[in-house]
Coordinates of C-alpha atoms (C1' of nucleotides) in Angstrom, one line a residue:
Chain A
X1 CA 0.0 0.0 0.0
X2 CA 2.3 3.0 -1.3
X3 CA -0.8 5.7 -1.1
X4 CA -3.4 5.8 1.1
X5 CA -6.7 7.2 0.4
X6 CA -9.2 9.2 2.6
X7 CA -10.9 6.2 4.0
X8 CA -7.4 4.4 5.2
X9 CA -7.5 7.5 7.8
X10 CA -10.9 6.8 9.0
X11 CA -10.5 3.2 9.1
X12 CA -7.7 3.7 11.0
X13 CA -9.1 6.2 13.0
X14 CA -11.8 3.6 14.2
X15 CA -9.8 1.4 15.3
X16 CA -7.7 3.9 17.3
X17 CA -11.2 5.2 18.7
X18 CA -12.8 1.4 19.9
X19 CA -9.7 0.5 21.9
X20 CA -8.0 4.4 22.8
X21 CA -10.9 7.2 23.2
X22 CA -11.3 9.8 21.6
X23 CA -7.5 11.4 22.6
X24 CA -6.4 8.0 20.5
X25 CA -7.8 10.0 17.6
X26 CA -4.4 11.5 16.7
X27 CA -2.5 12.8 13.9
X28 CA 0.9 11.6 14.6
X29 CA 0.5 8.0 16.5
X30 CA -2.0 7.4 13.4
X31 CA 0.4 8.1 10.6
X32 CA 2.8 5.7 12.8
X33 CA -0.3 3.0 12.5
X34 CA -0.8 3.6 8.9
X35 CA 3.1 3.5 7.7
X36 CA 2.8 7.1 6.9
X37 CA 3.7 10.5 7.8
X38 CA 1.4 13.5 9.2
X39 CA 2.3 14.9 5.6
X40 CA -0.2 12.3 4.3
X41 CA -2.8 13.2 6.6
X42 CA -2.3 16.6 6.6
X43 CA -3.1 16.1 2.9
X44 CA -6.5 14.4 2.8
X45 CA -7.8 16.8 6.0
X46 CA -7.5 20.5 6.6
X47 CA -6.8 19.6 10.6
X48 CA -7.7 17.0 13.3
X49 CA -10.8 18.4 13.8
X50 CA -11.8 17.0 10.2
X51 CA -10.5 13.9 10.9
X52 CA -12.5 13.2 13.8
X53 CA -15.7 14.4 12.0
X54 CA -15.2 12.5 8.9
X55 CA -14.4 9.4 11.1
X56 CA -17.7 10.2 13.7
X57 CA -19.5 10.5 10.2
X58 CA -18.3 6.7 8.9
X59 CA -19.4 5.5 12.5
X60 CA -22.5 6.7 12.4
X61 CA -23.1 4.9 8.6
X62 CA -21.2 1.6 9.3
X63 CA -22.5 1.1 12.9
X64 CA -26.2 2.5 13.4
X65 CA -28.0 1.8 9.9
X66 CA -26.4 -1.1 8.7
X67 CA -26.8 -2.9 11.9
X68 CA -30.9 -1.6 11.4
X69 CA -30.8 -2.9 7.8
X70 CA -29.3 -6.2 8.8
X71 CA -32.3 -6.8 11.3
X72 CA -35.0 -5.2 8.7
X73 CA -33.8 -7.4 6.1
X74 CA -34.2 -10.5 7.5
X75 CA -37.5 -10.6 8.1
X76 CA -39.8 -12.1 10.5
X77 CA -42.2 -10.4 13.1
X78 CA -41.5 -8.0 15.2
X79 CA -40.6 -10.4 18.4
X80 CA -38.3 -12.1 16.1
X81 CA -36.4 -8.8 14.7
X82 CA -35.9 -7.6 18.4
X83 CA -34.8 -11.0 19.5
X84 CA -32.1 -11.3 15.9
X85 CA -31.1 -7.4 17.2
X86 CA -30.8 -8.5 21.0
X87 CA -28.7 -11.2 20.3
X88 CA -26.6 -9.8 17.2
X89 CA -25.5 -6.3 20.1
X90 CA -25.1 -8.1 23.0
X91 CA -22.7 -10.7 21.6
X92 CA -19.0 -10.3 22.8
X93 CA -18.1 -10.8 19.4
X94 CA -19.8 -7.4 18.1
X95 CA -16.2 -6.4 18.6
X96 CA -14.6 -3.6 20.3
X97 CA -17.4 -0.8 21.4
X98 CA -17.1 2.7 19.9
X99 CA -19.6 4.3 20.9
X100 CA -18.2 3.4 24.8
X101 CA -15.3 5.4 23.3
X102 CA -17.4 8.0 22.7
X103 CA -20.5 8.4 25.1
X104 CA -17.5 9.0 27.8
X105 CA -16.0 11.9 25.5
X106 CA -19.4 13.2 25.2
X107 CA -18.6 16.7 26.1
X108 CA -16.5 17.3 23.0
X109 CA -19.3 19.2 20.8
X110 CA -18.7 17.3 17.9
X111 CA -19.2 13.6 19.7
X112 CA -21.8 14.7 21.4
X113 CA -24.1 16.1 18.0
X114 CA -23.4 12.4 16.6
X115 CA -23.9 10.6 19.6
X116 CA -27.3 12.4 20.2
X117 CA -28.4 11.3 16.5
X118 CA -27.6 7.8 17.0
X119 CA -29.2 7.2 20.5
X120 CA -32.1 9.1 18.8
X121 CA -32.1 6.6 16.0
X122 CA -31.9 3.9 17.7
X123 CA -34.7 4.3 20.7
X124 CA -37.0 5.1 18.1
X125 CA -36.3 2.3 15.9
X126 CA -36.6 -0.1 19.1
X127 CA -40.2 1.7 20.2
X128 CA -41.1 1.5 16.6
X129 CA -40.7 -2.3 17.1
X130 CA -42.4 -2.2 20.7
X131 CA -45.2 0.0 19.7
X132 CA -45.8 -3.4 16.7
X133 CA -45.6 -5.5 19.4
X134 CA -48.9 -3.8 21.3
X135 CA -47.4 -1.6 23.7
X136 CA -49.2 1.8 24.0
X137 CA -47.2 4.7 22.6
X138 CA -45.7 5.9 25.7
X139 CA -45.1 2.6 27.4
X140 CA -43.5 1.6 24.3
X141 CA -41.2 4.8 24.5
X142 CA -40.6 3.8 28.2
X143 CA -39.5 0.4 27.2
X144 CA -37.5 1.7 24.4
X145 CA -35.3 3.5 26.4
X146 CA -35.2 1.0 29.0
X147 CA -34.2 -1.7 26.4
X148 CA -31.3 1.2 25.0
X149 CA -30.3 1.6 28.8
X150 CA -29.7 -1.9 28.9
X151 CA -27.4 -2.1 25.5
X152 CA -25.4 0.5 27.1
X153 CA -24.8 -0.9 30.5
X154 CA -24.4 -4.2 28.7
X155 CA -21.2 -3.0 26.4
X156 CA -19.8 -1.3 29.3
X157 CA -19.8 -4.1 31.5
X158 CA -18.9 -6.8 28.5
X159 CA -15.8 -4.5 28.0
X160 CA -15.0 -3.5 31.7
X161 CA -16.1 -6.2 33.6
X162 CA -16.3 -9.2 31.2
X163 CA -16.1 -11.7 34.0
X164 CA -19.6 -10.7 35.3
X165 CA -21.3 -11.3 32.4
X166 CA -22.6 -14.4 31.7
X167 CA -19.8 -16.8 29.8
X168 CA -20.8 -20.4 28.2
X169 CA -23.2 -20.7 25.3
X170 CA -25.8 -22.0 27.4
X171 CA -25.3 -19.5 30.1
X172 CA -25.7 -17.0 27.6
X173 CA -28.6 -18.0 25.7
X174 CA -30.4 -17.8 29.2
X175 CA -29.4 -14.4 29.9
X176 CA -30.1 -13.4 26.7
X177 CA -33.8 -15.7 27.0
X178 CA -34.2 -13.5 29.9
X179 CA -33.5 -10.0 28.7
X180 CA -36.2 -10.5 26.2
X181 CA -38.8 -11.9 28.9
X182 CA -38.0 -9.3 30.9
X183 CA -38.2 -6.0 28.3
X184 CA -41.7 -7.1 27.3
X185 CA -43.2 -8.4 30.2
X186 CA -46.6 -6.8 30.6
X187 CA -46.8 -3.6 32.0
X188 CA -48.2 -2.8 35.6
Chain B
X1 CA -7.1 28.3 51.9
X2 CA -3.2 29.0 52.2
X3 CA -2.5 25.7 53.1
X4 CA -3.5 22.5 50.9
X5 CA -4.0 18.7 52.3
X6 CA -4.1 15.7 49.9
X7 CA -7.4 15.3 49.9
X8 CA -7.9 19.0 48.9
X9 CA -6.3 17.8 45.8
X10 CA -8.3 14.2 45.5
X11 CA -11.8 16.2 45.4
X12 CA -10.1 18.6 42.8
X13 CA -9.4 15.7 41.1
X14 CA -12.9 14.2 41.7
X15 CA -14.4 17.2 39.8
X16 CA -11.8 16.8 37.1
X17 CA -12.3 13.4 36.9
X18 CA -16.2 13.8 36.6
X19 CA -16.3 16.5 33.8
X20 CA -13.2 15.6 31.8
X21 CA -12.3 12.3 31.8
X22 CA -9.2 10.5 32.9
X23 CA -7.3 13.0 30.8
X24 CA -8.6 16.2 32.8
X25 CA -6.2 14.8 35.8
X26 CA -3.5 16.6 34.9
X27 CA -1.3 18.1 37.9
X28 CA -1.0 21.4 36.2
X29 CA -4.3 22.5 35.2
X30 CA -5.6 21.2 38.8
X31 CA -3.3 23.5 40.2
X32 CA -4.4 26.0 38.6
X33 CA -8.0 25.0 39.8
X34 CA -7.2 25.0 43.3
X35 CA -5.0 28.0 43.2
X36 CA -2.2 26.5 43.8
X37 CA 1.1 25.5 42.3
X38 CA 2.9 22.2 40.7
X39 CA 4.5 22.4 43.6
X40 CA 2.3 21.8 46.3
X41 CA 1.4 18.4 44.1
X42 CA 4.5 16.8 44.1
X43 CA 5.0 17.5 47.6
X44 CA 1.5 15.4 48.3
X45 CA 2.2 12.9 45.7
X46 CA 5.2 11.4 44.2
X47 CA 3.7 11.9 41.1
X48 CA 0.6 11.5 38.9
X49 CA 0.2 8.1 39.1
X50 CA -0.2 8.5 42.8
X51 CA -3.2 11.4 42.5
X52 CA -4.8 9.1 40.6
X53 CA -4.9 5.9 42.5
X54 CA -5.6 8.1 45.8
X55 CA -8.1 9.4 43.7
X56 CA -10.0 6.1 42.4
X57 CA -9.5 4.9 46.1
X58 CA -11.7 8.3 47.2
X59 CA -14.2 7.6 44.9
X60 CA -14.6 3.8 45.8
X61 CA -15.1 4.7 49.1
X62 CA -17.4 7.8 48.5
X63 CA -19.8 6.5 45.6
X64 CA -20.3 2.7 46.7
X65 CA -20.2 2.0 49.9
X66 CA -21.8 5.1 51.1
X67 CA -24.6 4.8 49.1
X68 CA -25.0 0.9 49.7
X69 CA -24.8 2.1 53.3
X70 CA -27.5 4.7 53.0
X71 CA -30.8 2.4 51.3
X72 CA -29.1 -0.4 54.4
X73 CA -29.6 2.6 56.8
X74 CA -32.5 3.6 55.9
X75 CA -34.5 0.0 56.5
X76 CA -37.3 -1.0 54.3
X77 CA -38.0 -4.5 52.8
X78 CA -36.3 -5.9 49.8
X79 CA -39.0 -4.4 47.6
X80 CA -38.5 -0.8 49.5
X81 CA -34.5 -0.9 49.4
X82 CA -34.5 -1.9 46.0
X83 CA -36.7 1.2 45.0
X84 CA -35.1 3.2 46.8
X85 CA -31.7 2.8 45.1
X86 CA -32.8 3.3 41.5
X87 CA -35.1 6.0 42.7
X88 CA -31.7 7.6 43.7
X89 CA -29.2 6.6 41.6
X90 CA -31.6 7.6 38.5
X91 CA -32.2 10.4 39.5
X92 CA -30.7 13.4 37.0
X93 CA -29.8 15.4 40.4
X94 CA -27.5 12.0 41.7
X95 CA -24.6 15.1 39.7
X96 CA -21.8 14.0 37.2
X97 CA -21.3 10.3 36.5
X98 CA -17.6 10.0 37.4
X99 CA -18.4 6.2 36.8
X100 CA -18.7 7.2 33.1
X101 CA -15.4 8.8 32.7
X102 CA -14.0 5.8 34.0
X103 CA -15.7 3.0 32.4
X104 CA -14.7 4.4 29.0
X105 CA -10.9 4.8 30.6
X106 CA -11.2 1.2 31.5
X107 CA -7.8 0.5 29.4
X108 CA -5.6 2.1 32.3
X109 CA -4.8 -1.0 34.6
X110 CA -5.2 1.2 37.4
X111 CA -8.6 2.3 36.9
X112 CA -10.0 -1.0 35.5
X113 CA -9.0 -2.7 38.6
X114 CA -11.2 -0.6 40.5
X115 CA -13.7 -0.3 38.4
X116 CA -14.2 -4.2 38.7
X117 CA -13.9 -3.7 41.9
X118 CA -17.3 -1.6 42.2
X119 CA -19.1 -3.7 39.7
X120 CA -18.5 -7.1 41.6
X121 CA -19.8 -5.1 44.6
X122 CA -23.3 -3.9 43.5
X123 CA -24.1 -6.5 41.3
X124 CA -23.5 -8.2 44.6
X125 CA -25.3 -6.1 45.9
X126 CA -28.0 -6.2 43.8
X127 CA -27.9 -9.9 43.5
X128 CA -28.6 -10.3 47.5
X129 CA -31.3 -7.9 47.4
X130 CA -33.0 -9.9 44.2
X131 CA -32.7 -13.1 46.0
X132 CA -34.1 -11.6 49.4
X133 CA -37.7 -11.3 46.9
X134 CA -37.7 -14.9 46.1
X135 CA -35.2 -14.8 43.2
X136 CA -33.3 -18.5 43.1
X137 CA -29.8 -18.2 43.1
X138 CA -28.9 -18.0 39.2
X139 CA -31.6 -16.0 38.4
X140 CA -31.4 -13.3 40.9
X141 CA -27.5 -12.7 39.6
X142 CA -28.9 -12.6 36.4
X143 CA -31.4 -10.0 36.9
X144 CA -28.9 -7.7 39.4
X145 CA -26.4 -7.7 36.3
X146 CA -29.6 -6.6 34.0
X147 CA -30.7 -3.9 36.5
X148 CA -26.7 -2.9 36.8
X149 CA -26.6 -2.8 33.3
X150 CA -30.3 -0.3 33.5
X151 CA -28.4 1.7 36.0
X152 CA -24.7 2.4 33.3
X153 CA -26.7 2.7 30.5
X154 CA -29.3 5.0 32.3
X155 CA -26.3 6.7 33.7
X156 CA -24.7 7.5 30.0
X157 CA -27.6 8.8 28.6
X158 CA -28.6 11.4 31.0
X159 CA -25.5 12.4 30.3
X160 CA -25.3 12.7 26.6
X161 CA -29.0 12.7 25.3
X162 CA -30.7 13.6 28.4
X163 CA -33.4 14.7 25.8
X164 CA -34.4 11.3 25.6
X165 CA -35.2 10.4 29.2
X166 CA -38.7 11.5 30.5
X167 CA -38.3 15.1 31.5
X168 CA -41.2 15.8 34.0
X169 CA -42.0 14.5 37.6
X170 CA -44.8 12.5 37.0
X171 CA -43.1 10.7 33.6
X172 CA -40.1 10.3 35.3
X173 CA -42.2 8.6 38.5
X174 CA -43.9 6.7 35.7
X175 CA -40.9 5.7 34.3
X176 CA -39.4 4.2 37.7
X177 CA -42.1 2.2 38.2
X178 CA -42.1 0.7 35.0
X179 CA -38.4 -0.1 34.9
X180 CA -39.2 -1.7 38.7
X181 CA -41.8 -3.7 37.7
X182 CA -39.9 -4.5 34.9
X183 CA -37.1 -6.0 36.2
X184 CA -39.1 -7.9 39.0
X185 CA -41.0 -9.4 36.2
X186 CA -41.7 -13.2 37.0
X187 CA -39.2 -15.5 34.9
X188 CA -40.0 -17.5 31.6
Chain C
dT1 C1' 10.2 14.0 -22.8
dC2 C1' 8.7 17.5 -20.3
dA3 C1' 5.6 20.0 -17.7
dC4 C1' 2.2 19.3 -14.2
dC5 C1' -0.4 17.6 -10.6
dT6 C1' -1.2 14.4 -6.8
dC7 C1' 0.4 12.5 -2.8
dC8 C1' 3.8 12.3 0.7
dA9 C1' 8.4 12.9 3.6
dT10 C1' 11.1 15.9 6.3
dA11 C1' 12.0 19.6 9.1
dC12 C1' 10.5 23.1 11.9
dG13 C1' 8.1 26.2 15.7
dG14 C1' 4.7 26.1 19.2
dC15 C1' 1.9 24.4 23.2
dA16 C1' 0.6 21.6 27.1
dC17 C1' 1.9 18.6 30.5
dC18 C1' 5.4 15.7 33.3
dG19 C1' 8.8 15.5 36.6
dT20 C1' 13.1 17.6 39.1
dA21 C1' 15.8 21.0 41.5
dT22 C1' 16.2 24.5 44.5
dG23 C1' 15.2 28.2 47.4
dG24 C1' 11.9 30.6 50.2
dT25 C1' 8.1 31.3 53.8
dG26 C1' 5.6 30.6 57.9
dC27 C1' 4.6 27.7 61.8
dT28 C1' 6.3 25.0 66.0
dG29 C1' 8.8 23.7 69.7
dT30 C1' 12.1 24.9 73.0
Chain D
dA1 C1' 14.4 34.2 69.3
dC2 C1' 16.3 30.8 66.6
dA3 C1' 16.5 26.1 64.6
dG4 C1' 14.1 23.0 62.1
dC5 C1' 10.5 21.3 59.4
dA6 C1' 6.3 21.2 56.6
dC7 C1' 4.6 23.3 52.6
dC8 C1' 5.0 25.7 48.5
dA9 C1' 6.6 28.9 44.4
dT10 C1' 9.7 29.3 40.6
dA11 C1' 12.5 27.9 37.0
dC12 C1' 14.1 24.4 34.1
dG13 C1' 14.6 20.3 30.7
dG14 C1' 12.1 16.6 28.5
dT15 C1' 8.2 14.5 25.7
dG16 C1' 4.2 14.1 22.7
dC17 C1' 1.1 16.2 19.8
dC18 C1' -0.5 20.1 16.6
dG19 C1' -0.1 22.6 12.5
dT20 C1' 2.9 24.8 8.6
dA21 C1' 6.4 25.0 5.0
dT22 C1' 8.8 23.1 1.5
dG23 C1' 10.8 20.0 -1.5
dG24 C1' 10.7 15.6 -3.8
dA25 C1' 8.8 11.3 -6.0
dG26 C1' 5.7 9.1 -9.2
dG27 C1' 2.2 9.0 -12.4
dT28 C1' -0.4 11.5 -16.5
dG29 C1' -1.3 14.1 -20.6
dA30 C1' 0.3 16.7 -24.6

DNA sequence: TCACCTCCATACGGCACCGTATGGTGCTGT
DNA sequence: ACAGCACCATACGGTGCCGTATGGAGGTGA
């Protein structure tokens, strides 16, 4: 690879943001990772600033509406899509978490625009799911969040904490058979 | 204030900590926060490293086992403690989530160790409180690491979408009682 | 083949933070 | 009142990252 192109930056940029935060998100240690020079970077964005945009940007494409898209396409009724979803974001194999990366940075402006849009995206498409599923508008808001609350917690703890989550197949499959009973058990 | 004592410079740090991430501990700029000079660090603390541990060991102390201590103090059964602690820990005035700026950090050794630390003891917590209403063993840890993970993800977005999260007092009353019941929801 | 444009390496100045060295100030006991 | 110590300010060198300047290498069209 003698050149590298816009998306190389990002790509790399990703990867420096799952497992290093936002700060990871540098100029200099990236062009080490890459095999380049800051000349190169400097060259395909103005500054860092654009880097981390452009990057928050390709986040926001690869990691909210293709993961919706992947459940939508599939098919199957509404129980079924939440269940596919469930399992497909709380696997330990849905790889390193960057949004954890960046709900913890959320006071950087930029982060925190993208990270609003996604949670927004999300909830809704999860209530949208809820609300097929016969919960009343607002309860199916309620559970919406809930279920989003849970996501959250989830990735933190499967990255910080892996030893309390559940950890054989079996295990898993209960806690995961659980999670569902539990997010749409009837209201009060 | 002529005079400062290390734990002058832990709360500093607690604040720091709390709206800046990891990152924001920086001897300098706390210096400059509590009007004082590099030097006055470095006479505390051999050196960053050390702030930092005395700080994680401050905030251990302060935001686990006082507030375990509190819903214990207070006296209740199961049902009444249990409410009690997400009535308080959800609640948007509980002030900055230093958890969050340390679960995404959770790469330094230093803070992951005591970030496992905390988890192991609420989901303990939680766990023993779960079983006390009639949860059997497996299940009740299942649920308290669900509920922990309602509590993180809860946590993070108040923090970066608080738009999302029910805004008055009677939705947000509404919405604790449905994420109670929730969770106490009877098994498969 | 030669001019040109794209992409990049190298070299530089600047800033923020770390950690050290050293001297100074005010309290404390005697 | 003076010695000694606890506490702190000041000044310095070192490091890692940002952003700029500039020249050079390799492909492309006439």
């Amino acid at each position: 690879m003698r050149r590298r192109t816009r998306d190389d930056w990002t790509a790399a940029a990703l990867e420096a943001l799952a497992d290093g935060g936002l700060a990871a998100v540098a100029i200099e240690p990236l062009a080490a990772r890459v095999g380049a020079t800051k000349g190169s970077a400097y060259w395909h964005f103005p500054n860092r600033e654009a880097l981390v945009t452009a990057t928050l940007e390709r986040w926001e494409r690869d990691h909210t509406e293709a993961v919706i898209d992947m459940v939508e396409a599939e098919g199957g009724d509404p129980a079924t899509r939440l269940r596919r979803l469930f399992g497909a974001v709380l696997d330990p194999a849905h790889g390193p978490h960057v949004e954890l990366a960046l709900l913890s940075t959320s006071d950087d402006p930029l982060v925190a625009a993208a990270v609003s849009r996604v949670n927004e995206r999300r909830i809704g498409y999860l209530a949208r799911l809820l609300g097929q599923l016969g919960f009343a508008r607002a309860q199916a808001r309620r559970r919406a969040v809930l279920a989003y609350s849970v996501y959250l917690g989830q990735a933190q703890l499967m990255r910080a904490t892996p030893g309390v989550l559940p950890q054989g197949k079996a295990a898993r499959r209960a806690h995961l058979d659980d999670v569902l009973t539990t997010m749409l058990a009837a209201p009060v």
